[in-house]
Coordinates of C-alpha atoms and ligand atoms in Angstrom, one line a residue:
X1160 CA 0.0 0.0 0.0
X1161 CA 1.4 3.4 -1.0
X1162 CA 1.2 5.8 2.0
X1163 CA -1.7 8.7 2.0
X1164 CA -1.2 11.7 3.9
X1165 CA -4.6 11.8 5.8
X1166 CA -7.2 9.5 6.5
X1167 CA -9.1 9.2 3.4
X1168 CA -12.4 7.8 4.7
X1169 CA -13.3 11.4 6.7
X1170 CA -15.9 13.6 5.0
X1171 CA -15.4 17.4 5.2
X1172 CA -19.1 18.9 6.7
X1173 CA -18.7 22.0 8.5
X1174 CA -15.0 22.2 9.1
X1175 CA -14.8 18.6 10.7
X1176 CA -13.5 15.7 9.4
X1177 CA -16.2 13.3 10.2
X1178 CA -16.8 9.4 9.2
X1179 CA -19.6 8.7 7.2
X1180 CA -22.6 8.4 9.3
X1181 CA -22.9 4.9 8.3
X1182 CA -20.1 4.0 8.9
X1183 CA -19.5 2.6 5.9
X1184 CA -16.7 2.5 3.4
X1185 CA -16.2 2.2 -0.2
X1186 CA -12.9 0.7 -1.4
X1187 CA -10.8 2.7 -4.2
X1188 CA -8.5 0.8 -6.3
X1189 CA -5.2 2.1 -8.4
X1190 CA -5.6 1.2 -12.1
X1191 CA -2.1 1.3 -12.7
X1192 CA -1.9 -2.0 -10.8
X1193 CA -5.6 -3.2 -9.5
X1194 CA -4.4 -3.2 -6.0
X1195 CA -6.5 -1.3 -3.0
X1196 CA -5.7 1.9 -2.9
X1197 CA -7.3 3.2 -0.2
X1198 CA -10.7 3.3 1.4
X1199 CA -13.4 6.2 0.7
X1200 CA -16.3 7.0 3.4
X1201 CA -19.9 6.1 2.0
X1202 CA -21.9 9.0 2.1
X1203 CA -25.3 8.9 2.2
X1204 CA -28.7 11.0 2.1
X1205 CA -27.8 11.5 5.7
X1206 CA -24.3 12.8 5.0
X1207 CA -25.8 15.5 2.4
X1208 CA -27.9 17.0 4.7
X1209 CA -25.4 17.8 7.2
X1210 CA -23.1 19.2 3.9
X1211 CA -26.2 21.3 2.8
X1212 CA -27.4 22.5 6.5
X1213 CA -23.3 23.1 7.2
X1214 CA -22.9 25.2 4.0
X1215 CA -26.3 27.1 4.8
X1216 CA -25.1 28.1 8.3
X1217 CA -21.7 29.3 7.0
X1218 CA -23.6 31.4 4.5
X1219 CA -25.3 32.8 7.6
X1220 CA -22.4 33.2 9.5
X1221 CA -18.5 33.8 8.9
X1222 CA -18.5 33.4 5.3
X1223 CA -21.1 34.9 4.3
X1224 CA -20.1 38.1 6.3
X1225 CA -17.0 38.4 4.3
X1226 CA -16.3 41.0 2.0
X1227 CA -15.9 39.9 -1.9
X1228 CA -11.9 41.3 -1.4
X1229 CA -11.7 39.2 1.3
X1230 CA -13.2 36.1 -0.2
X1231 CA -10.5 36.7 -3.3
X1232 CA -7.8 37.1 -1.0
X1233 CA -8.5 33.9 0.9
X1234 CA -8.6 32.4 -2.5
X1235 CA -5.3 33.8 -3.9
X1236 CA -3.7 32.2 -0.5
X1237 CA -5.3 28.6 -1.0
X1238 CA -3.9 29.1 -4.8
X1239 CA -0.4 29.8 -3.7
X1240 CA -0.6 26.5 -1.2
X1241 CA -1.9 24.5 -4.0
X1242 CA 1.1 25.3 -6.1
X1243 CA 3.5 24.4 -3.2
X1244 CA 2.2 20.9 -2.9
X1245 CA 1.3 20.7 -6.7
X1246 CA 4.1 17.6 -6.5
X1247 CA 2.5 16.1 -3.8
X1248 CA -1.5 16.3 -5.2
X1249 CA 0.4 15.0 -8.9
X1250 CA 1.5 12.0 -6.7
X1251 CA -1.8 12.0 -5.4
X1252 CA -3.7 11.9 -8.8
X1253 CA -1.4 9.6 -10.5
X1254 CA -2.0 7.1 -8.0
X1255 CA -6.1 7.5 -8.2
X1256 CA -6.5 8.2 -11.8
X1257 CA -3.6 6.3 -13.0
X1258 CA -2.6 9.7 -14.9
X1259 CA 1.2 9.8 -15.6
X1260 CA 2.7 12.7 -13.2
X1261 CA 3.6 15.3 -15.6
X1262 CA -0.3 15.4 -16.1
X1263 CA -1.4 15.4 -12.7
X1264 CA 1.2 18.2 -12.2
X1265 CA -0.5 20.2 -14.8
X1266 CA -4.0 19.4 -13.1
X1267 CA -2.6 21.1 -10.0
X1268 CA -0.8 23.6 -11.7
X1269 CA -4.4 24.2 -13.1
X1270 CA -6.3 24.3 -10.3
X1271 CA -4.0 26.5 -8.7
X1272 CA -4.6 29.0 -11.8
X1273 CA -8.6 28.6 -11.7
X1274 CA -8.1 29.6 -7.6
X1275 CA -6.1 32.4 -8.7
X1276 CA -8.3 33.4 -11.6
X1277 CA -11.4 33.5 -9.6
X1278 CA -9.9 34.9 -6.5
X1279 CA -8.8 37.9 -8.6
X1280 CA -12.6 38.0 -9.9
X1281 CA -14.4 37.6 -6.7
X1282 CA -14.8 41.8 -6.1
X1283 CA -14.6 42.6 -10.0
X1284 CA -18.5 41.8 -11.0
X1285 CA -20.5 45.0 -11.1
X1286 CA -24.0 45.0 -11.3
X1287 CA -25.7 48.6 -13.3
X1288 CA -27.7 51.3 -12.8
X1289 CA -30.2 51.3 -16.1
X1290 CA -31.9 54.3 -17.8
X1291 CA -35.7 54.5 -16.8
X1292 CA -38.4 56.6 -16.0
X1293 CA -38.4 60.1 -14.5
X1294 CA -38.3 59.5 -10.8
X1295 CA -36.5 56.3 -10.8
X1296 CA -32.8 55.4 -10.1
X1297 CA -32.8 51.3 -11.4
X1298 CA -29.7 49.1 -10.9
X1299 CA -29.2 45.4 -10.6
X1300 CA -26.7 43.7 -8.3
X1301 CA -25.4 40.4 -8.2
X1302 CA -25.7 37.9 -5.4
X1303 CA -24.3 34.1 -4.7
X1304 CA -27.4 31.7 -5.8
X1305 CA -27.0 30.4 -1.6
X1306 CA -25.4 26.6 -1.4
X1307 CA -24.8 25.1 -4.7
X1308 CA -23.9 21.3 -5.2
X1309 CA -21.1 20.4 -7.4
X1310 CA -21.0 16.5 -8.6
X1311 CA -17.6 16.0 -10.7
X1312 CA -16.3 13.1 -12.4
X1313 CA -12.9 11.4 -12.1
X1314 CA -11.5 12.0 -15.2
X1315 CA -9.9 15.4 -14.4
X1316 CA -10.6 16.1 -10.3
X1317 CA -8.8 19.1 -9.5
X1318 CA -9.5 20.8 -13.0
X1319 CA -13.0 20.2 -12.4
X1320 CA -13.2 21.5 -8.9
X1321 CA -10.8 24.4 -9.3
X1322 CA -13.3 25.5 -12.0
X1323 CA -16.7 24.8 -10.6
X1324 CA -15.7 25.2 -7.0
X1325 CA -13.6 28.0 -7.3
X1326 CA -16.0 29.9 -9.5
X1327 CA -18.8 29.6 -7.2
X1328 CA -16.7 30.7 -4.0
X1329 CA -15.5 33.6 -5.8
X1330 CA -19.5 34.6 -5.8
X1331 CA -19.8 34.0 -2.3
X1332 CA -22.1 30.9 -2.4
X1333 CA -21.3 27.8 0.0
X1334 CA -20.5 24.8 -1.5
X1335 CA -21.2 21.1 -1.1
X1336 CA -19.2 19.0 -3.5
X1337 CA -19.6 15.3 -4.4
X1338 CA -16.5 13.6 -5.8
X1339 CA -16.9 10.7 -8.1
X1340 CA -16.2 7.3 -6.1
X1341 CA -13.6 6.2 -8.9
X1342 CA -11.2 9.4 -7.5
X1343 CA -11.3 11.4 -4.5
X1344 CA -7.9 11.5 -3.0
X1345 CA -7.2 15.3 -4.5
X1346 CA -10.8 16.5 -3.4
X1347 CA -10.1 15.5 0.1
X1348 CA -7.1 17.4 -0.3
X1349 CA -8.3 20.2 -1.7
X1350 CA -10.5 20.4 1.6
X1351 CA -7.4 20.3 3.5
X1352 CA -5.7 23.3 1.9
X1353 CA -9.0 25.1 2.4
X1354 CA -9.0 24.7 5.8
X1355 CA -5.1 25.9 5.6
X1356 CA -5.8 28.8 3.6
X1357 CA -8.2 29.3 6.6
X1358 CA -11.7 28.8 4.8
X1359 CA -14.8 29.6 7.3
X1360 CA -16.1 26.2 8.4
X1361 CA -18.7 25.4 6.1
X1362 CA -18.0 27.4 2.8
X1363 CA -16.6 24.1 1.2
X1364 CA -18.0 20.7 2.3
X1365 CA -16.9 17.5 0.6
X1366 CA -19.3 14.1 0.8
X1367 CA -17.3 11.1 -0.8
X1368 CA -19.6 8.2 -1.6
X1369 CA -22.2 6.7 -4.7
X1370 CA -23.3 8.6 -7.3
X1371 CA -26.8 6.8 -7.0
X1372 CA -26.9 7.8 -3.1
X1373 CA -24.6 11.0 -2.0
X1374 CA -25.0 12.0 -5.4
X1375 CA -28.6 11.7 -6.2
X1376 CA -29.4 12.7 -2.3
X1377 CA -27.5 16.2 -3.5
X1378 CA -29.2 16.7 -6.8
X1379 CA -32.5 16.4 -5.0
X1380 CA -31.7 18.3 -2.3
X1381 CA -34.6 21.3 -1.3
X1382 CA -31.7 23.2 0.4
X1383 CA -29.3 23.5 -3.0
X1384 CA -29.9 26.0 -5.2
X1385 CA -28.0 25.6 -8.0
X1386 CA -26.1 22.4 -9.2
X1387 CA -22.9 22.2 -11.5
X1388 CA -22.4 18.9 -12.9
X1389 CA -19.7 17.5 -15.1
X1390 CA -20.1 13.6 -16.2
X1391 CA -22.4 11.3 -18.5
X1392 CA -25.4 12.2 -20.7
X1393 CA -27.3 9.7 -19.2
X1394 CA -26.5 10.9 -15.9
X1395 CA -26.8 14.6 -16.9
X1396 CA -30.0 14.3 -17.7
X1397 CA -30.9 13.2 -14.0
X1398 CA -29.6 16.1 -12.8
X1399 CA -31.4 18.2 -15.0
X1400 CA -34.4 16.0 -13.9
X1401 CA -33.7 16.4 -10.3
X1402 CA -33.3 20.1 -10.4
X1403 CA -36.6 20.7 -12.3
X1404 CA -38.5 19.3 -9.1
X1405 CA -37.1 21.6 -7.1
X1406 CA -36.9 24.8 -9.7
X1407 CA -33.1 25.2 -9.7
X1408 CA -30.3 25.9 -12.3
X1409 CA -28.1 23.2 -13.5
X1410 CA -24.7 24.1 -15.3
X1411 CA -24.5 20.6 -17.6
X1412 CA -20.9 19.8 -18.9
X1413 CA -21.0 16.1 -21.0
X1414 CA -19.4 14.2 -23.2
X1415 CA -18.4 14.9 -26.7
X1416 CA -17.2 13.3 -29.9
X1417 CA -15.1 16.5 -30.8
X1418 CA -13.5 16.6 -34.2
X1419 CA -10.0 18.3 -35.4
X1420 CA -10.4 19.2 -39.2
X1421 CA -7.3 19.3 -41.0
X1422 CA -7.7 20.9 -44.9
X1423 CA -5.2 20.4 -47.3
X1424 CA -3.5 23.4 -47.1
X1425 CA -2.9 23.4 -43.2
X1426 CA 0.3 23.5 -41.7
X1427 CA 1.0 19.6 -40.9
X1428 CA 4.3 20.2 -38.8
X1429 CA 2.4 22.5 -36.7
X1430 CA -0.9 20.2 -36.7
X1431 CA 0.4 16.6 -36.3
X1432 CA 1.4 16.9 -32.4
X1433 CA -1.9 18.4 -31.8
X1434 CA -3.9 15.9 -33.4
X1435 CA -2.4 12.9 -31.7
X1436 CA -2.2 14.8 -28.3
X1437 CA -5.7 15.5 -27.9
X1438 CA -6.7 11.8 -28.7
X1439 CA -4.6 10.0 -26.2
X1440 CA -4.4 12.9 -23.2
X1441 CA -5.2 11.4 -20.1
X1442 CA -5.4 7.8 -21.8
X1443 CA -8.6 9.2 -24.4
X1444 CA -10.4 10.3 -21.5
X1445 CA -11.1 13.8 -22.1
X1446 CA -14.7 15.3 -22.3
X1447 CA -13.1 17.0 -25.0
X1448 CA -11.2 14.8 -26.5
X1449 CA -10.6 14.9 -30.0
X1450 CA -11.5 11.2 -31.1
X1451 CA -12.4 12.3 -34.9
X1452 CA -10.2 13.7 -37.2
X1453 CA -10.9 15.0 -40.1
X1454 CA -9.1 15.0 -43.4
X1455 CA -9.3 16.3 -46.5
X1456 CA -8.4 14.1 -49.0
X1457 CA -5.6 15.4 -50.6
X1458 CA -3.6 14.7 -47.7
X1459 CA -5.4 11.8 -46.0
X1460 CA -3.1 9.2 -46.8
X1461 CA 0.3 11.4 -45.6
X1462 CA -2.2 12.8 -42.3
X1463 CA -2.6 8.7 -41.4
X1464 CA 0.9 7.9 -41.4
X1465 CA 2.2 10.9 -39.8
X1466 CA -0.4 9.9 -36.5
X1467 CA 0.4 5.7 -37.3
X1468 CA 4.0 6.5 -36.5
X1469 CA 3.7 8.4 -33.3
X1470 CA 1.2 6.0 -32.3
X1471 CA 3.7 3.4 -32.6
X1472 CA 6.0 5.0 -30.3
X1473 CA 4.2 5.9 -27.7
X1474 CA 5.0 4.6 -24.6
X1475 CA 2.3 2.9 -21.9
X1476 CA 3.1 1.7 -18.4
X1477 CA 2.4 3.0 -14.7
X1478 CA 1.5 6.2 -13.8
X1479 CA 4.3 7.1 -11.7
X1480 CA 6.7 5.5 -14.5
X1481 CA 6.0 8.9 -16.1
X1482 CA 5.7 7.9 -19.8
X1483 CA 3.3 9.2 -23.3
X1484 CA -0.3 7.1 -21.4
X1485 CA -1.1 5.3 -18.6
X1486 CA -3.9 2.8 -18.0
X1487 CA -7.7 3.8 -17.7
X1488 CA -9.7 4.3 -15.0
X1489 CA -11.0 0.7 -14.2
X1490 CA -11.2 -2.5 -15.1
X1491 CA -14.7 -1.5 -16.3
X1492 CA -13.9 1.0 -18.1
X1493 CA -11.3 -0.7 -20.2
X1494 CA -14.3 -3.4 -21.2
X1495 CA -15.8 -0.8 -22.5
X1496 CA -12.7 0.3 -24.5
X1497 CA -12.3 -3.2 -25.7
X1498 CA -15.8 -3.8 -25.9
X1499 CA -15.3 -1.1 -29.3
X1500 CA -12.2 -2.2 -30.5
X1501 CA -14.3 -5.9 -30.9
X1502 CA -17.3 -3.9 -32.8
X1503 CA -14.5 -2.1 -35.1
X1504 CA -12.4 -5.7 -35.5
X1505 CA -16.6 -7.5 -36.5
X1506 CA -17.1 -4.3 -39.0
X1507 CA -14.1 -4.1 -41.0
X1508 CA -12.5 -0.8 -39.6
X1509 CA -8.8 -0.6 -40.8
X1510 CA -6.2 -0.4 -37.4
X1511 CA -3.9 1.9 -39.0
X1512 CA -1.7 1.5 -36.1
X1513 CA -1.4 0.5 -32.5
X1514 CA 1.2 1.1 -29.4
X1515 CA 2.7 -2.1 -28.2
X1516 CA 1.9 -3.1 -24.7
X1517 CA 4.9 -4.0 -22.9
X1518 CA 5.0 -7.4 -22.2
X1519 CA 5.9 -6.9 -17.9
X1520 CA 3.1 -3.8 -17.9
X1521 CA 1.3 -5.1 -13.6
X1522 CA -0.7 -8.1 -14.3
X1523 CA -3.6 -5.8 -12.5
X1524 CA -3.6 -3.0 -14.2
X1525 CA -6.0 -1.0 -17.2
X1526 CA -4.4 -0.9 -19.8
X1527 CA -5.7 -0.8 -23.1
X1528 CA -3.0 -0.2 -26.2
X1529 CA -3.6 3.1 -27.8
X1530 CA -5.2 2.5 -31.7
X1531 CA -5.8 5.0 -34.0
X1532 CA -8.6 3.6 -37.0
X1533 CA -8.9 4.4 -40.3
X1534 CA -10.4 5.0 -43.2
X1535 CA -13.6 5.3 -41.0
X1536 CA -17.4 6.3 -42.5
X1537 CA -18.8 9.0 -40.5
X1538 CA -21.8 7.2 -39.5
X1539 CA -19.5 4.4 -38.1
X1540 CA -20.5 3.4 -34.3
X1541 CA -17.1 4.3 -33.3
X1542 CA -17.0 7.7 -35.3
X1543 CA -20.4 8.8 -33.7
X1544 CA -20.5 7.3 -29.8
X1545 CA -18.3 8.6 -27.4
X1546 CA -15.5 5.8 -26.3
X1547 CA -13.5 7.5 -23.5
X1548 CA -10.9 5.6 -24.1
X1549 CA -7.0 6.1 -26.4
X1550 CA -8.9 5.3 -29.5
X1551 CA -9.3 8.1 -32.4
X1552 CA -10.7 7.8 -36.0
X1553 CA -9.9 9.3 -38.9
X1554 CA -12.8 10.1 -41.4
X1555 CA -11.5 11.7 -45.1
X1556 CA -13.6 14.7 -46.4
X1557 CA -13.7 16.6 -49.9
X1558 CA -14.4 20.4 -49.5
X1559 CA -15.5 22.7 -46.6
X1560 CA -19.2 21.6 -47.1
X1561 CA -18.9 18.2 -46.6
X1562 CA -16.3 18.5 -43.1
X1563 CA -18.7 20.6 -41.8
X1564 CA -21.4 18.1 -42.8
X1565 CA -19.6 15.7 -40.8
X1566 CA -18.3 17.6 -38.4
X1567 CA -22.1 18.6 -37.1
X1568 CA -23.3 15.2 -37.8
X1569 CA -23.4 13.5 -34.3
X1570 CA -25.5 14.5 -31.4
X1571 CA -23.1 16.0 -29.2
X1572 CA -21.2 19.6 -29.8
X1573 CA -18.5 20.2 -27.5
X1574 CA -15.2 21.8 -28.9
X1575 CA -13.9 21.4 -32.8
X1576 CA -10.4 22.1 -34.2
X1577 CA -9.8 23.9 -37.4
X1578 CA -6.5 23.8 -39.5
X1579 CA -6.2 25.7 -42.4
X1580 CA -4.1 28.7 -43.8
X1581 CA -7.6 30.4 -45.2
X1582 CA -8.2 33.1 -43.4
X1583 CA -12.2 33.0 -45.0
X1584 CA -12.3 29.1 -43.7
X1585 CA -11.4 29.5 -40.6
X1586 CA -14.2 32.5 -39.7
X1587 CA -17.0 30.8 -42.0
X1588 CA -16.0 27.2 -40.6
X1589 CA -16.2 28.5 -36.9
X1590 CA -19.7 30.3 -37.2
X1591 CA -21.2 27.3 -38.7
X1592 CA -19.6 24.5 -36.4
X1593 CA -22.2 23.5 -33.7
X1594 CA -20.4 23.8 -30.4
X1595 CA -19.2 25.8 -27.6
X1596 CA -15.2 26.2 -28.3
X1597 CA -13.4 26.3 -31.6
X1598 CA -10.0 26.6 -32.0
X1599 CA -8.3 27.7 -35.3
X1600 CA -4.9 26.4 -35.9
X1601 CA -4.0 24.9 -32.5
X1602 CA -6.4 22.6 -30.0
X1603 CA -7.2 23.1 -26.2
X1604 CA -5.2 26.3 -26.3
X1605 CA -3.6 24.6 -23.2
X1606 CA -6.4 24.6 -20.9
X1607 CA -7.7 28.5 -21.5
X1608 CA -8.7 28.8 -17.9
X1609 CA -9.9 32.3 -19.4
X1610 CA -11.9 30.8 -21.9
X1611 CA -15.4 30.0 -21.4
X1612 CA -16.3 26.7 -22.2
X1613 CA -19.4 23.9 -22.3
X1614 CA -21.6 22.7 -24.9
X1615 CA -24.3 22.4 -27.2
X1616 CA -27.3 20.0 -28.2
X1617 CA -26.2 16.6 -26.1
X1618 CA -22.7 18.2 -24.6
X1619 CA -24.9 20.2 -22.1
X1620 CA -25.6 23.7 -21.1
X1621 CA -24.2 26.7 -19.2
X1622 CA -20.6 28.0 -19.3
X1623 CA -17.6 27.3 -16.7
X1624 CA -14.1 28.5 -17.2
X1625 CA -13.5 32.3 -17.6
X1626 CA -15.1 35.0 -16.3
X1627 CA -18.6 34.3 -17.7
X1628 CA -19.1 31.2 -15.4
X1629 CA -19.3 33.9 -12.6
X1630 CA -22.5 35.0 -14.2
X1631 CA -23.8 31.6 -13.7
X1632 CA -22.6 30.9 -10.6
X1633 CA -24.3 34.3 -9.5
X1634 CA -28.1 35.4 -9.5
X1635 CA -29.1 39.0 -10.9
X1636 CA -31.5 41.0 -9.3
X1637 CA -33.0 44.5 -9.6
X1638 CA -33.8 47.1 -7.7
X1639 CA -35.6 49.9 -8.7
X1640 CA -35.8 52.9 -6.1
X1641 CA -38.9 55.4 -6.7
X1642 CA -38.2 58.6 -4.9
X1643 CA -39.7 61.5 -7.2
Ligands
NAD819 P1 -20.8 9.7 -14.6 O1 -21.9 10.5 -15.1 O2 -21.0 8.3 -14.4 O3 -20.3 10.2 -13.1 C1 -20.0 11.6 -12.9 C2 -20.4 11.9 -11.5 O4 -21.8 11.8 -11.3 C3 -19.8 11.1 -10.4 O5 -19.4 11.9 -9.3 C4 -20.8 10.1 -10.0 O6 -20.7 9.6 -8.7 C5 -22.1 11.0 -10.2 N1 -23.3 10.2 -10.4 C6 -23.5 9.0 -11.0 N2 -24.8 8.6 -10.9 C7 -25.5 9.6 -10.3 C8 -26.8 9.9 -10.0 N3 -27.8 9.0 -10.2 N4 -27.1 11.0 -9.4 C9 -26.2 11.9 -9.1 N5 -24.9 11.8 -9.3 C10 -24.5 10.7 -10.0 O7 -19.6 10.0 -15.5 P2 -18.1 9.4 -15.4 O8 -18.1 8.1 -16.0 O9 -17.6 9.6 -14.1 O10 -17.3 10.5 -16.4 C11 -17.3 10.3 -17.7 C12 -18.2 11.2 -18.5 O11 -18.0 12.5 -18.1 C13 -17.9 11.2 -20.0 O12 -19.1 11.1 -20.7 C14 -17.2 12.5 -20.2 O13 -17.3 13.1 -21.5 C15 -17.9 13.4 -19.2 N6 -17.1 14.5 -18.9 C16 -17.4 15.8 -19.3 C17 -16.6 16.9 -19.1 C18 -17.0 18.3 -19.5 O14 -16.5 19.2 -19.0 N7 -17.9 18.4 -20.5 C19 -15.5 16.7 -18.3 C20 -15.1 15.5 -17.8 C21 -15.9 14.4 -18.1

């Protein structure tokens, strides 16, 4: 057993580190080698209404008293601690999520940004005063929605966190957050820093345990107000359910089946690291992953070989060996992965290439060997459904009316990438592709903390990252003053 720095079975509810009330435990395993990781507390129904009464008297008390400078500055101090230990929370990660270090490094590294973001924001949103009739002044302030519920997956923890969490803190609401029960070593510690930084008891509570009971006991919670949630359609779509009962707003961030378009007059060199990257980040499981490419035909065959050869040499073991991808999340999960390379083997889809396993990879461990398919038809299972896994296709097109065609033809919209040296293309290609980011001649634009992001049609709704998820994490209201 590796050693953890705390015990990881302790909820967080109003500034104490409490068991379950249960008792219970769930166990969490590291894919990089099967074995038991650690155990998680089970939090139940009972759990989440101590999280939400604890975050409702904090927002009555000491943390609601606070001043919006002061809520930044407490922020800006938790950033800086996060970026001390960023080693120690990589460590952290790499053992939950089986993400090699450098990545869980970045995570920190990016949560520590989203804290520093946001804590810089917290006393920079103005409300207005608005033009109206004689005798009037009219002016509209903003105020926190109250407590809010945040239920995050495991894919990217402290990303997640530092950009839901850290958004709504920054607006002064309380927050109750539900970790998914596949990874939640770095959301216990970011309770832990909080309380370092020297949080209020209360403003951040943290209830480990089932999505099916902690997290369906939050989403139907009468005391939350507003729910952020990042995961599945299927489960999305709960939320959304749950929250209409009780009236509320739901931020929605989903899946996606994003596509990079490469036309033949892009600039491969510059292209080629970008398109491979984005497939096989965090072992294919990205929300925004880019698991289509698109080529135009002109250069399909040269595009293919270009990605076959740095497929072939990437490099798969442990997480804390460090190297190109690491295993997936779970046993289960890599069914699943397997599950569609067995439906592309029965239909005929072309492996174009494939990265060796190494032969002495931990008997225990996820790993599934990164493929890249091709040429694939774009209503191919595998070029429509979202795998979450280190498998990309590549799908050739002929003209800008037929990638877009292609491009908008499945039912999510999440992010697209765009390469092309026509300065027309690029503008009349990103006002017609249906989603919420596009980037022009590069992919991810390394995180854009700044940038807001979510998606369209089944990718969700609502915007985190950048300064317009303050809006949402925020309620507006007017006041209009008659005194003529
Ligand atoms: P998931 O939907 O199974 O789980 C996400 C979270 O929801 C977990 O915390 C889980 O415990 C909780 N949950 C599960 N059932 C619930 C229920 N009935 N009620 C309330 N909460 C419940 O998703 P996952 O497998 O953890 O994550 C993978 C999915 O998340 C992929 O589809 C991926 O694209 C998506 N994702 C999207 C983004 C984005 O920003 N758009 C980011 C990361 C992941």
């Amino acid at each position: 057993m590796h050693a953890l720095p705390f015990d990881t079975r302790q909820l967080l509810i109003g500034g104490q580190w409490r068991h379950a009330a249960s008792g219970q435990t769930l166990p969490l395993m590291n894919p990089s080698d099967g074995t038991l990781l650690a155990e998680i507390g089970r939090g139940q129904a009972a759990d989440i209404d101590a999280a939400v009464a604890a975050a409702q008297a904090a927002l009555d008390g000491d943390w609601g008293r606070l001043t919006a400078a002061e809520r930044g500055r407490l922020m800006l101090k938790m950033s800086a601690l996060v970026m001390a230990q960023a080693d120690e929370l990589a460590r952290l990660e790499a053992l939950d999520v089986g993400k090699p270090v450098k990545q869980g490094r970045a995570d920190a590294l990016a949560m520590a940004r989203y804290l520093e973001f946001y804590g810089g924001a917290a006393d920079k949103v103005h409300g207005e005063t608005i033009p109206f009739a004689n005798g009037y002044t009219a002016l509209t302030i903003r105020e926190p929605h109250g407590v809010t519920g945040h239920i995050v997956p495991w894919n990217y923890p402290m990303q997640i966190i530092g950009r839901s969490v850290g958004a709504a803190l920054a607006m002064g609401n309380a927050c109750v957050l539900k970790p998914a029960e596949e990874a939640c070593l770095t959301a216990l510690a970011f309770g832990r820093i909080a309380q370092e930084a020297g949080f209020p008891a209360g403003a951040i509570n943290i209830v480990t345990g089932l999505g099916e009971e902690a997290g369906a006991a939050l989403s139907a919670h009468r005391g939350v107000s507003h729910l952020s949630f990042t995961g599945s359609v299927a489960v999305g779509q709960m939320i959304q359910t749950a929250a209409a009962q009780n009236t509320i707003p739901v931020t929605l961030e989903l899946g996606g089946k994003s596509p990079q378009i490469v036309f033949a007059d892009a600039d491969l060199d510059a292209a080629l690291p970008f398109l491979v990257n984005a497939g096989i980040q965090n072992c294919g499981q990205t929300c925004s992953a880019a698991s289509r490419i698109l080529v135009e035909r002109a250069v399909f065959d040269a595009v293919v070989s270009r990605m076959a050869d740095r497929y072939r040499a990437l490099r798969v073991g442990p997480a804390m060996d460090d190297l190109d991808v690491g295993p997936v999340i779970s046993a289960r999960q890599r069914e699943i992965v397997q599950g569609y390379l067995g439906v592309a083997r029965d239909t005929g889809l072309k492996v174009a290439a494939q990265a060796v396993l190494p032969a002495d990879l931990p008997a225990g461990g996820c790993y599934v060997a990164p493929t890249l398919l091709a040429p694939a038809a774009p209503d191919h299972r595998l070029a429509q459904e979202e795998i979450f896994g280190p498998v990309q296709v590549v799908i050739p097109f002929d003209g800008e009316a037929q990638a877009l065609n292609i491009a908008n033809g499945t039912s999510y919209g999440l992010v697209a990438g765009v390469w092309t040296r026509d300065g027309g293309r690029q503008l009349r290609m990103a006002r017609k592709l249906q989603c919420g980011q596009v980037f022009i001649n590069n992919y991810g634009a390394g995180g854009g903390i700044e940038l807001p992001f979510g998606g369209v049609k089944h990718s969700g709704h609502g915007r985190e990252k950048g300064f317009e998820a303050l809006y949402g994490f925020s309620s507006l209201k007017t006041i209009a003053i008659k005194h003529d």
